[in-house]
Short mmCIF file of C-alpha atoms in Angstrom, two decimals:
data_model
loop_
_atom_site.label_atom_id
_atom_site.label_comp_id
_atom_site.label_asym_id
_atom_site.label_seq_id
_atom_site.Cartn_x
_atom_site.Cartn_y
_atom_site.Cartn_z
CA UNK A 1 6.02 -25.13 23.59
CA UNK A 2 7.36 -24.56 20.07
CA UNK A 3 7.46 -27.04 17.20
CA UNK A 4 9.19 -26.80 13.85
CA UNK A 5 8.06 -28.68 10.79
CA UNK A 6 10.61 -31.05 9.27
CA UNK A 7 8.23 -32.77 6.87
CA UNK A 8 5.93 -31.72 4.08
CA UNK A 9 2.60 -33.28 4.96
CA UNK A 10 0.54 -31.95 7.83
CA UNK A 11 -0.53 -35.42 8.92
CA UNK A 12 3.07 -36.55 9.02
CA UNK A 13 4.12 -33.39 10.80
CA UNK A 14 1.75 -34.28 13.58
CA UNK A 15 3.62 -37.56 14.17
CA UNK A 16 5.78 -37.66 17.25
CA UNK A 17 8.93 -38.61 15.40
CA UNK A 18 8.61 -35.71 12.94
CA UNK A 19 8.26 -32.87 15.43
CA UNK A 20 11.35 -31.19 16.80
CA UNK A 21 11.04 -29.29 20.07
CA UNK A 22 12.67 -25.88 19.99
CA UNK A 23 13.81 -23.51 22.68
CA UNK A 24 10.62 -21.67 23.62
CA UNK A 25 12.18 -18.56 25.15
CA UNK A 26 14.38 -17.85 22.15
CA UNK A 27 11.62 -18.23 19.62
CA UNK A 28 9.22 -16.10 21.61
CA UNK A 29 11.78 -13.30 21.99
CA UNK A 30 12.36 -13.21 18.25
CA UNK A 31 8.64 -13.33 17.52
CA UNK A 32 7.77 -10.41 19.82
CA UNK A 33 8.09 -7.88 16.99
CA UNK A 34 7.66 -10.26 14.08
CA UNK A 35 4.65 -9.34 11.97
CA UNK A 36 4.70 -12.84 10.49
CA UNK A 37 3.82 -14.33 13.87
CA UNK A 38 0.12 -14.84 14.63
CA UNK A 39 -0.71 -15.49 18.28
CA UNK A 40 -3.67 -16.62 20.35
CA UNK A 41 -5.46 -18.64 17.70
CA UNK A 42 -8.14 -20.42 19.75
CA UNK A 43 -9.22 -23.88 18.57
CA UNK A 44 -11.89 -26.23 19.92
CA UNK A 45 -12.50 -29.38 17.87
CA UNK A 46 -14.27 -32.66 18.48
CA UNK A 47 -13.68 -35.95 16.66
CA UNK A 48 -13.84 -39.70 17.20
CA UNK A 49 -10.59 -39.61 19.20
CA UNK A 50 -8.48 -36.96 20.91
CA UNK A 51 -5.69 -37.51 18.36
CA UNK A 52 -8.04 -36.87 15.44
CA UNK A 53 -9.46 -33.82 17.19
CA UNK A 54 -5.93 -32.45 17.68
CA UNK A 55 -5.04 -32.99 14.04
CA UNK A 56 -8.20 -31.23 12.91
CA UNK A 57 -7.63 -28.38 15.38
CA UNK A 58 -4.11 -27.72 14.11
CA UNK A 59 -5.32 -27.65 10.52
CA UNK A 60 -8.19 -25.30 11.41
CA UNK A 61 -5.88 -23.10 13.48
CA UNK A 62 -3.37 -22.90 10.67
CA UNK A 63 -6.07 -21.69 8.27
CA UNK A 64 -7.34 -19.09 10.76
CA UNK A 65 -3.81 -17.83 11.42
CA UNK A 66 -3.13 -17.44 7.70
CA UNK A 67 -6.37 -15.48 7.29
CA UNK A 68 -5.38 -13.17 10.14
CA UNK A 69 -1.95 -12.67 8.59
CA UNK A 70 -3.53 -11.68 5.27
CA UNK A 71 -5.82 -9.25 7.09
CA UNK A 72 -2.73 -7.76 8.73
CA UNK A 73 -0.68 -7.30 5.55
CA UNK A 74 -3.14 -6.80 2.69
CA UNK A 75 -5.59 -3.87 2.35
CA UNK A 76 -9.24 -4.93 2.36
CA UNK A 77 -9.87 -3.81 -1.21
CA UNK A 78 -7.09 -6.16 -2.39
CA UNK A 79 -8.32 -9.29 -0.57
CA UNK A 80 -9.99 -10.72 -3.71
CA UNK A 81 -6.50 -10.96 -5.25
CA UNK A 82 -5.11 -13.21 -2.50
CA UNK A 83 -4.42 -16.64 -4.05
CA UNK A 84 -6.36 -19.62 -2.75
CA UNK A 85 -4.05 -21.95 -0.82
CA UNK A 86 -5.23 -25.46 0.01
CA UNK A 87 -4.53 -27.15 3.33
CA UNK A 88 -1.70 -29.31 1.98
CA UNK A 89 0.09 -26.32 0.44
CA UNK A 90 -0.51 -23.95 3.33
CA UNK A 91 1.75 -25.90 5.67
CA UNK A 92 4.79 -24.96 3.57
CA UNK A 93 4.26 -21.32 4.52
CA UNK A 94 4.47 -22.16 8.25
CA UNK A 95 7.93 -22.08 9.80
CA UNK A 96 6.92 -23.39 13.23
CA UNK A 97 4.13 -23.22 15.78
CA UNK A 98 3.53 -23.41 19.52
CA UNK A 99 0.75 -24.75 21.74
CA UNK A 100 -0.51 -23.10 24.95
CA UNK A 101 -3.40 -23.88 27.31
CA UNK A 102 -3.78 -27.33 25.83
CA UNK A 103 -6.78 -29.33 27.13
CA UNK A 104 -8.07 -32.66 25.92
CA UNK A 105 -10.77 -35.22 26.61
CA UNK A 106 -11.49 -38.55 24.95
CA UNK A 107 -12.97 -36.83 21.87
CA UNK A 108 -12.18 -33.11 22.24
CA UNK A 109 -9.12 -30.88 21.83
CA UNK A 110 -8.81 -27.23 22.95
CA UNK A 111 -5.73 -24.99 22.80
CA UNK A 112 -4.36 -21.53 22.01
CA UNK A 113 -1.97 -21.76 19.05
CA UNK A 114 0.77 -19.47 17.77
CA UNK A 115 2.04 -19.78 14.19
CA UNK A 116 5.23 -18.28 12.79
CA UNK A 117 5.01 -17.98 9.01
CA UNK A 118 7.99 -17.93 6.66
CA UNK A 119 8.30 -14.30 5.50
CA UNK A 120 10.08 -15.10 2.23
CA UNK A 121 7.53 -17.72 1.20
CA UNK A 122 4.57 -15.49 2.05
CA UNK A 123 6.12 -12.53 0.21
CA UNK A 124 6.64 -14.69 -2.86
CA UNK A 125 3.03 -15.89 -2.74
CA UNK A 126 1.71 -12.32 -2.64
CA UNK A 127 4.14 -10.88 -5.18
CA UNK A 128 3.55 -13.69 -7.67
CA UNK A 129 -0.18 -13.15 -7.26
CA UNK A 130 0.14 -9.40 -7.85
CA UNK A 131 -1.21 -8.65 -4.38
CA UNK A 132 -0.18 -5.28 -2.87
CA UNK A 133 0.84 -5.59 0.77
CA UNK A 134 2.58 -3.71 3.57
CA UNK A 135 5.06 -4.82 6.22
CA UNK A 136 6.09 -1.66 8.02
CA UNK A 137 5.00 -1.76 11.65
CA UNK A 138 4.08 1.51 13.33
CA UNK A 139 5.31 2.62 16.70
CA UNK A 140 2.63 1.91 19.32
CA UNK A 141 -0.31 4.32 19.28
CA UNK A 142 -1.82 5.23 22.65
CA UNK A 143 -5.64 5.18 22.73
CA UNK A 144 -7.54 7.50 25.09
CA UNK A 145 -11.23 6.45 25.03
CA UNK A 146 -13.52 9.21 26.33
CA UNK A 147 -17.18 8.34 26.95
CA UNK A 148 -20.36 10.29 27.51
CA UNK A 149 -23.83 8.84 27.88
CA UNK A 150 -27.45 10.02 27.93
CA UNK A 151 -26.95 11.57 31.39
CA UNK A 152 -24.48 14.03 29.88
CA UNK A 153 -27.07 15.31 27.42
CA UNK A 154 -29.47 15.80 30.33
CA UNK A 155 -26.84 17.73 32.27
CA UNK A 156 -26.36 15.00 34.83
CA UNK A 157 -22.67 14.24 34.31
CA UNK A 158 -19.61 15.02 32.24
CA UNK A 159 -17.56 13.06 29.76
CA UNK A 160 -15.36 10.56 31.53
CA UNK A 161 -11.99 8.98 30.93
CA UNK A 162 -10.89 7.37 34.21
CA UNK A 163 -12.92 7.78 37.36
CA UNK A 164 -16.54 7.10 36.40
CA UNK A 165 -17.92 4.08 34.57
CA UNK A 166 -16.46 4.06 31.06
CA UNK A 167 -17.72 1.15 28.94
CA UNK A 168 -15.97 2.63 25.90
CA UNK A 169 -12.59 2.29 27.61
CA UNK A 170 -13.49 -1.19 28.88
CA UNK A 171 -14.15 -2.37 25.33
CA UNK A 172 -10.86 -0.95 24.06
CA UNK A 173 -8.93 -2.48 26.94
CA UNK A 174 -10.25 -5.94 26.02
CA UNK A 175 -9.29 -5.72 22.34
CA UNK A 176 -6.08 -7.42 21.12
CA UNK A 177 -3.89 -4.40 20.51
CA UNK A 178 -1.04 -5.98 18.55
CA UNK A 179 -2.83 -7.90 15.79
CA UNK A 180 -2.29 -5.24 13.12
CA UNK A 181 0.58 -3.23 11.74
CA UNK A 182 -0.43 -0.39 14.08
CA UNK A 183 -0.20 -1.64 17.70
CA UNK A 184 -2.82 0.06 19.87
CA UNK A 185 -2.15 0.53 23.59
CA UNK A 186 -4.73 1.48 26.22
CA UNK A 187 -3.39 3.17 29.39
CA UNK A 188 -3.65 1.44 32.75
CA UNK A 189 -5.64 4.24 34.31
CA UNK A 190 -3.50 4.32 37.45
CA UNK A 191 -2.81 7.34 39.64
CA UNK A 192 -0.05 8.62 37.35
CA UNK A 193 -2.39 8.49 34.35
CA UNK A 194 -5.17 10.24 36.26
CA UNK A 195 -2.75 13.00 37.28
CA UNK A 196 -1.36 13.37 33.75
CA UNK A 197 -4.62 13.86 31.83
CA UNK A 198 -8.39 13.88 32.22
CA UNK A 199 -11.30 13.79 29.79
CA UNK A 200 -11.44 17.57 29.44
CA UNK A 201 -7.76 17.88 28.51
CA UNK A 202 -7.94 14.88 26.20
CA UNK A 203 -10.89 16.35 24.29
CA UNK A 204 -9.15 19.73 24.12
CA UNK A 205 -5.99 18.10 22.75
CA UNK A 206 -3.72 19.47 25.49
CA UNK A 207 -0.28 19.08 23.80
CA UNK A 208 1.72 18.83 27.03
CA UNK A 209 -0.57 16.21 28.57
CA UNK A 210 -0.70 14.17 25.36
CA UNK A 211 3.07 14.19 24.96
CA UNK A 212 3.50 13.15 28.60
CA UNK A 213 1.16 10.19 28.12
CA UNK A 214 2.83 9.14 24.86
CA UNK A 215 6.26 9.27 26.50
CA UNK A 216 5.07 7.28 29.49
CA UNK A 217 3.84 4.42 27.31
CA UNK A 218 6.55 4.60 24.66
CA UNK A 219 4.01 5.54 21.99
CA UNK A 220 4.50 7.49 18.80
CA UNK A 221 1.05 9.07 18.40
CA UNK A 222 -2.00 9.46 20.63
CA UNK A 223 -5.54 8.63 19.51
CA UNK A 224 -8.34 10.42 21.35
CA UNK A 225 -11.56 8.59 20.51
CA UNK A 226 -14.68 10.16 22.02
CA UNK A 227 -17.91 8.14 22.02
CA UNK A 228 -21.23 9.83 22.78
CA UNK A 229 -24.18 7.49 23.45
CA UNK A 230 -27.84 8.39 23.02
CA UNK A 231 -30.97 6.29 23.12
CA UNK A 232 -31.55 3.18 25.21
CA UNK A 233 -29.04 0.33 24.67
CA UNK A 234 -31.15 -2.01 26.83
CA UNK A 235 -34.07 -1.53 24.48
CA UNK A 236 -31.85 -1.91 21.42
CA UNK A 237 -32.35 1.69 20.27
CA UNK A 238 -28.92 3.18 21.00
CA UNK A 239 -27.00 5.48 18.68
CA UNK A 240 -23.28 6.06 19.07
CA UNK A 241 -21.47 9.11 17.72
CA UNK A 242 -17.69 8.56 17.62
CA UNK A 243 -15.12 11.26 16.90
CA UNK A 244 -11.54 10.07 16.69
CA UNK A 245 -8.61 12.45 16.39
CA UNK A 246 -4.97 11.44 16.01
CA UNK A 247 -2.26 13.59 17.60
CA UNK A 248 1.34 13.54 16.41
CA UNK A 249 3.77 14.90 19.01
CA UNK A 250 0.84 16.68 20.63
CA UNK A 251 -0.32 18.31 17.37
CA UNK A 252 -3.73 17.40 15.91
CA UNK A 253 -3.83 15.36 12.73
CA UNK A 254 -6.67 13.64 10.93
CA UNK A 255 -10.16 13.44 12.46
CA UNK A 256 -12.61 10.60 11.78
CA UNK A 257 -16.32 10.70 12.55
CA UNK A 258 -18.57 7.64 12.74
CA UNK A 259 -22.24 7.12 13.54
CA UNK A 260 -23.45 3.65 14.49
CA UNK A 261 -27.02 2.52 15.13
CA UNK A 262 -27.68 -0.48 17.33
CA UNK A 263 -29.33 -3.31 15.39
CA UNK A 264 -32.15 -5.43 16.73
CA UNK A 265 -30.99 -7.98 19.29
CA UNK A 266 -27.44 -6.61 19.40
CA UNK A 267 -26.07 -6.63 22.98
CA UNK A 268 -24.75 -3.36 24.36
CA UNK A 269 -21.18 -4.60 24.71
CA UNK A 270 -21.25 -6.06 21.20
CA UNK A 271 -22.50 -2.72 19.89
CA UNK A 272 -19.57 -0.88 21.48
CA UNK A 273 -17.16 -3.57 20.28
CA UNK A 274 -18.40 -3.10 16.72
CA UNK A 275 -17.74 0.62 17.00
CA UNK A 276 -14.23 0.09 18.36
CA UNK A 277 -13.50 -2.46 15.62
CA UNK A 278 -14.53 0.08 12.98
CA UNK A 279 -12.15 2.70 14.37
CA UNK A 280 -9.32 0.14 14.68
CA UNK A 281 -9.90 -1.15 11.15
CA UNK A 282 -9.83 2.37 9.68
CA UNK A 283 -6.49 3.05 11.36
CA UNK A 284 -5.01 -0.21 10.07
CA UNK A 285 -6.31 0.30 6.52
CA UNK A 286 -4.99 3.85 6.27
CA UNK A 287 -1.57 2.69 7.46
CA UNK A 288 -1.40 -0.20 4.97
CA UNK A 289 -2.30 2.08 2.07
CA UNK A 290 0.48 4.49 3.04
CA UNK A 291 3.14 1.79 3.33
CA UNK A 292 2.39 -0.55 0.44
CA UNK A 293 5.65 -2.03 -0.86
CA UNK A 294 6.22 -0.88 -4.45
CA UNK A 295 8.35 -3.65 -5.87
CA UNK A 296 8.00 -2.28 -9.40
CA UNK A 297 9.72 0.95 -8.34
CA UNK A 298 13.25 0.18 -7.12
CA UNK A 299 16.07 2.66 -6.68
CA UNK A 300 19.14 3.35 -4.57
CA UNK A 301 20.66 6.38 -2.84
CA UNK A 302 23.98 7.15 -1.19
CA UNK A 303 23.58 8.12 2.46
CA UNK A 304 25.96 9.68 4.99
CA UNK A 305 25.57 8.66 8.64
CA UNK A 306 27.19 10.91 11.30
CA UNK A 307 28.59 8.78 14.12
CA UNK A 308 29.42 9.52 17.73
CA UNK A 309 31.02 6.13 18.25
CA UNK A 310 30.76 2.42 17.51
CA UNK A 311 27.44 2.17 19.35
CA UNK A 312 25.88 4.64 16.91
CA UNK A 313 26.95 2.54 13.94
CA UNK A 314 25.73 -0.74 15.40
CA UNK A 315 22.38 0.80 16.34
CA UNK A 316 21.82 2.29 12.89
CA UNK A 317 22.69 -1.00 11.19
CA UNK A 318 20.29 -2.91 13.42
CA UNK A 319 17.45 -0.48 12.80
CA UNK A 320 17.97 -0.53 9.04
CA UNK A 321 17.55 -4.31 9.06
CA UNK A 322 14.01 -3.84 10.35
CA UNK A 323 12.81 -1.62 7.46
CA UNK A 324 10.85 -3.74 4.96
CA UNK A 325 11.26 -1.27 2.07
CA UNK A 326 15.06 -1.63 2.18
CA UNK A 327 16.25 -4.44 -0.06
CA UNK A 328 19.96 -4.01 0.68
CA UNK A 329 22.32 -1.61 2.45
CA UNK A 330 26.00 -1.72 1.57
CA UNK A 331 28.78 -0.02 3.52
CA UNK A 332 30.94 2.06 1.18
CA UNK A 333 33.21 3.79 3.69
CA UNK A 334 33.57 4.05 7.45
CA UNK A 335 35.48 6.39 9.74
CA UNK A 336 35.21 7.28 13.41
CA UNK A 337 32.85 10.15 12.66
CA UNK A 338 30.87 9.08 9.63
CA UNK A 339 29.70 6.11 7.60
CA UNK A 340 28.74 6.07 3.95
CA UNK A 341 26.03 3.64 2.84
CA UNK A 342 24.38 2.75 -0.42
CA UNK A 343 20.75 1.89 0.31
CA UNK A 344 18.64 0.02 -2.25
CA UNK A 345 14.92 0.22 -1.60
CA UNK A 346 11.47 -0.05 -3.17
CA UNK A 347 9.12 2.90 -3.46
CA UNK A 348 10.15 6.54 -3.21
CA UNK A 349 12.18 8.61 -0.76
CA UNK A 350 9.06 9.97 0.97
CA UNK A 351 7.82 6.50 1.87
CA UNK A 352 11.31 5.43 2.86
CA UNK A 353 11.61 8.46 5.15
CA UNK A 354 8.31 7.64 6.87
CA UNK A 355 9.31 3.99 7.30
CA UNK A 356 12.68 4.97 8.78
CA UNK A 357 10.94 7.28 11.24
CA UNK A 358 9.19 4.25 12.76
CA UNK A 359 12.67 2.92 13.56
CA UNK A 360 13.79 6.24 15.12
CA UNK A 361 15.89 7.15 12.09
CA UNK A 362 15.67 10.51 10.29
CA UNK A 363 16.49 10.79 6.58
CA UNK A 364 16.90 14.26 5.07
CA UNK A 365 18.87 16.19 2.48
CA UNK A 366 21.86 18.19 3.71
CA UNK A 367 22.68 21.67 2.37
CA UNK A 368 25.17 20.03 -0.04
CA UNK A 369 22.24 17.99 -1.53
CA UNK A 370 23.51 14.70 -0.10
CA UNK A 371 21.27 12.39 1.93
CA UNK A 372 21.97 12.13 5.65
CA UNK A 373 20.64 9.54 8.11
CA UNK A 374 20.62 10.31 11.83
CA UNK A 375 19.18 8.80 15.00
CA UNK A 376 16.22 10.71 16.38
CA UNK A 377 16.85 9.51 19.93
CA UNK A 378 20.17 11.30 20.40
CA UNK A 379 21.80 14.61 19.32
CA UNK A 380 23.41 14.70 15.91
CA UNK A 381 27.21 14.23 16.09
CA UNK A 382 29.31 17.03 14.63
CA UNK A 383 30.80 16.18 11.21
CA UNK A 384 33.16 18.50 9.42
CA UNK A 385 32.66 17.21 5.87
CA UNK A 386 31.50 14.15 3.93
CA UNK A 387 33.86 11.24 3.43
CA UNK A 388 34.26 12.23 -0.18
CA UNK A 389 36.03 15.45 0.85
CA UNK A 390 35.17 19.11 0.64
CA UNK A 391 35.22 19.09 -3.13
CA UNK A 392 33.02 16.05 -3.56
CA UNK A 393 30.16 16.44 -6.01
CA UNK A 394 26.65 16.37 -4.60
CA UNK A 395 25.00 12.99 -4.90
CA UNK A 396 21.72 12.76 -6.75
CA UNK A 397 19.09 11.56 -4.24
CA UNK A 398 16.91 9.96 -6.90
CA UNK A 399 16.22 9.94 -10.65
CA UNK A 400 15.21 13.36 -11.89
CA UNK A 401 11.91 12.09 -13.21
CA UNK A 402 10.92 8.95 -11.33
CA UNK A 403 8.43 6.74 -13.05
CA UNK A 404 4.95 6.37 -11.58
CA UNK A 405 4.79 3.83 -8.78
CA UNK A 406 3.11 0.67 -10.14
CA UNK A 407 1.37 -1.92 -7.99
CA UNK A 408 3.54 -4.68 -6.53
CA UNK A 409 4.33 -7.52 -8.88
#
């Protein structure tokens, strides 16, 4: 059930006459890929009456949702720069919200809340505060959690992915995979998965098996995270060695190694959850640093788009609208075989190229030194020459000596 605010004050917004019911299905469909939507905010508040408990719960939930949004967009080392926003002001950054699993008693209110924040207002808050942030969402990353325990060291068993008990996979499967800019997906572990890859091939980085798994789950990259447990987790003396390797199109990329020691009184599952959270957080932080929006570094380029038909053009336009770095794209010329666009963006061409790749668009220089944008999910249409004609001068892709990229303002 979705609600949209039509009043300024939170207390007033909670009044029956000042809440407008929206179409739930429509709002949910739009919010599916919206990074400014924060879901599953659990609240449980008690007060003198159920109405007071509900009002308190919505205020608490709103604050928690905003904190999660900041964690999603802003790198950890920049969190001290986030402006303080009081409860009365915070409501102006919320576009609407929904309530699920609502339960009440005479003095208690429980629910799962979803908040949709206003992107423009939040961007203004961060930019005016000089807070660097990122908005580019990655394609889903498939996580393959491989586990080995003390029995492996004693020669009693092998590393496992599917068939044997795998608490490392269980922990990853229970984590919310879409709360960050890098959505993390854990395979089902069904018969097709078991046939496609096993622990041995995952650890060896079998390119064919990894590509098959990525394609099956619509993922961009594959993350093989191998956890090796030693010590006694029941006695609180466990040590976990975690090696995480990211594969891009089946090819190995960066490797991360972590060592965690169980602290006194820490439950086994909580210990594994802490390890998984560390790996997840490292992935999210690296991504945010790579895709920080550089508002102090704005430029524009002219781009040619080969077309195989109207569907190509409509698809490219739709995908461009989902790239945060692009401030504006203007159509300069259009024919049956090619479009010419002027794209204004923040940052540099390298960052723009990486951001476009997450939308299945490929930006590169042609032999004539002009920029060309193509879809990566279909063959490139044949184009005889640019719209400017065979004698057209090459277009400069960027200033010859771009200024250093300052922090967002």
